[in-house]
Every structure is written in structure tokens, then in C-alpha cells.
């Protein structure tokens, strides 16, 4: 069975390309492979990482049709595998740039928020934490990731409305750092990483560690409150919203 992560070398930079067709929906196999690939990169002496997706889809977020088939223990294990992958990105000892190659709702947006830098492909794509649109509440820690990126007021607007924004609006808000044509998204992410690699490495990495300490704290288990998330999953409003989402996906 092919790996759901494609590994591509760009000199001292390693690209981790999500490769679970058709939309890079996040299931335990993909999340475990992503966590392991991020952790292995540091052991291999890689100097920087690019997290990318397929054309038109960076990641559609957690695999909701799959989640709806699970019992409570399997559902918890799936959420745990996702948060483990996000923590691995956030805690990476080397910088991680997101090459957002298309849509990045919900869990796809969370992966991008855990990265150091975000480049998004121009086009009719959306990015955002759309949980309230499908009857969910983004955990406190995940909301903090949005606040640290776009600021308190804009985060409130985006989170409460469950809004996804297009690339131009994402750039205006600071949700992404740059826009690119499809064929240039990965190369611009690599270029940003190379600008960091030109710096003295020990001071850069220590400064980065200090600057990202709040990100690590936001992803601690007590800030994610998985018990509440799992209890809310069974609420009628949530189940209705999720099943409506699956129906839209089917169409």
C-alpha cells in the first residue's frame, strides 16, 4: 500500500506532500504517517520542512464520513492521531513552511496554523476553521492558534461564523503570509526556508523556540479538551450538521 506522504528532497529542505486522494482527508493512517515523517526529518538532519498538498486540495480536514462510522474508542483514537500530528509540526526543531496548494478547511487549516510560514495558491480556494458551520466547537487551544495568527477581533469573527476566506482575504488578514501561482507555491515556501538557513542556525532556532512556546502550550491536552469534543460529537445539532456535510460531499 503506497504511503500517504510523498517525500521530495530540495537540497537541505524536505517536502512532505500529503497524498491521500482525492482531497487529503485526514484519517489515522495519514496522521500517523505525517507525525512520523516530521519526527524523522529532524533525526535525518533535514534543515527545513515544506508541508504541501495536491493540486486544489491542501487538506479537506478530518475524514468526516469515516468518523461517523466509528465507536467512541475509535473516535478518540482518531482525534488523538490528528492532534499528535499537529503537535509534531508545532514542536519541529526545524522550521516548517506550509505550501497551501488549494482548499484548507478545518483540520487542513489547523495543520497550516501549526507551521511557521504559509504560502497559499491563488485561485477559488477557501481556508478557515469552519467548525460552527457543521455543528462543532473548535477547542480552546485551536482557537488560540487562530488568535495568535490574525489577532483577537478577526479570530472571533472567523471562528464564530465558521468562515472560510479566499486567498486574497487570507493574505489581508495575515492568515497566510504570501500568495503564489500553482507552479510556484512550493518553491516560494522553499525560498522562505532558505532565507532562514542563511542565518546563524543556533540563535535562529533558539529564538524560534522561544517565539513559538505559546503555540506548544496551546496544543497541550488540557487546552484541547478532547472529552468535551467527544461528548459534543453526539449532540443532535452536531450530528445533523455533520450528516448534512457528508450529503454535500456526496453531491
PDB file of C-alpha atoms in Angstrom, residues 4-5 19 23 32 60 65 74 97 101 104 112 137 151 159 192 199 217 242 250:
ATOM      1  CA  UNK A   4       0.008   8.721   2.125  1.00  0.00           C
ATOM      2  CA  UNK A   5       3.051  11.004   2.413  1.00  0.00           C
ATOM      3  CA  UNK A  19      -1.020  12.209  -0.921  1.00  0.00           C
ATOM      4  CA  UNK A  23      -8.822  15.546  -1.049  1.00  0.00           C
ATOM      5  CA  UNK A  32       0.418   8.813  11.863  1.00  0.00           C
ATOM      6  CA  UNK A  60     -10.070  18.866   3.398  1.00  0.00           C
ATOM      7  CA  UNK A  65     -17.601  10.148   6.575  1.00  0.00           C
ATOM      8  CA  UNK A  74     -12.012   4.562  17.790  1.00  0.00           C
ATOM      9  CA  UNK A  97       6.560  26.174   5.781  1.00  0.00           C
ATOM     10  CA  UNK A 101      -1.996  24.159  -2.674  1.00  0.00           C
ATOM     11  CA  UNK A 104      -7.742  24.072   3.614  1.00  0.00           C
ATOM     12  CA  UNK A 112      -1.260  25.212   8.308  1.00  0.00           C
ATOM     13  CA  UNK A 137     -16.806  23.910  18.540  1.00  0.00           C
ATOM     14  CA  UNK A 151      -5.473  38.768  16.191  1.00  0.00           C
ATOM     15  CA  UNK A 159     -14.401  31.371  14.464  1.00  0.00           C
ATOM     16  CA  UNK A 192      11.471  31.417   2.697  1.00  0.00           C
ATOM     17  CA  UNK A 199      21.206  32.879   9.312  1.00  0.00           C
ATOM     18  CA  UNK A 217       1.228  25.377  25.154  1.00  0.00           C
ATOM     19  CA  UNK A 242     -22.086  16.508  10.051  1.00  0.00           C
ATOM     20  CA  UNK A 250     -21.625  13.158  -1.877  1.00  0.00           C
TER      21      UNK A 250
END
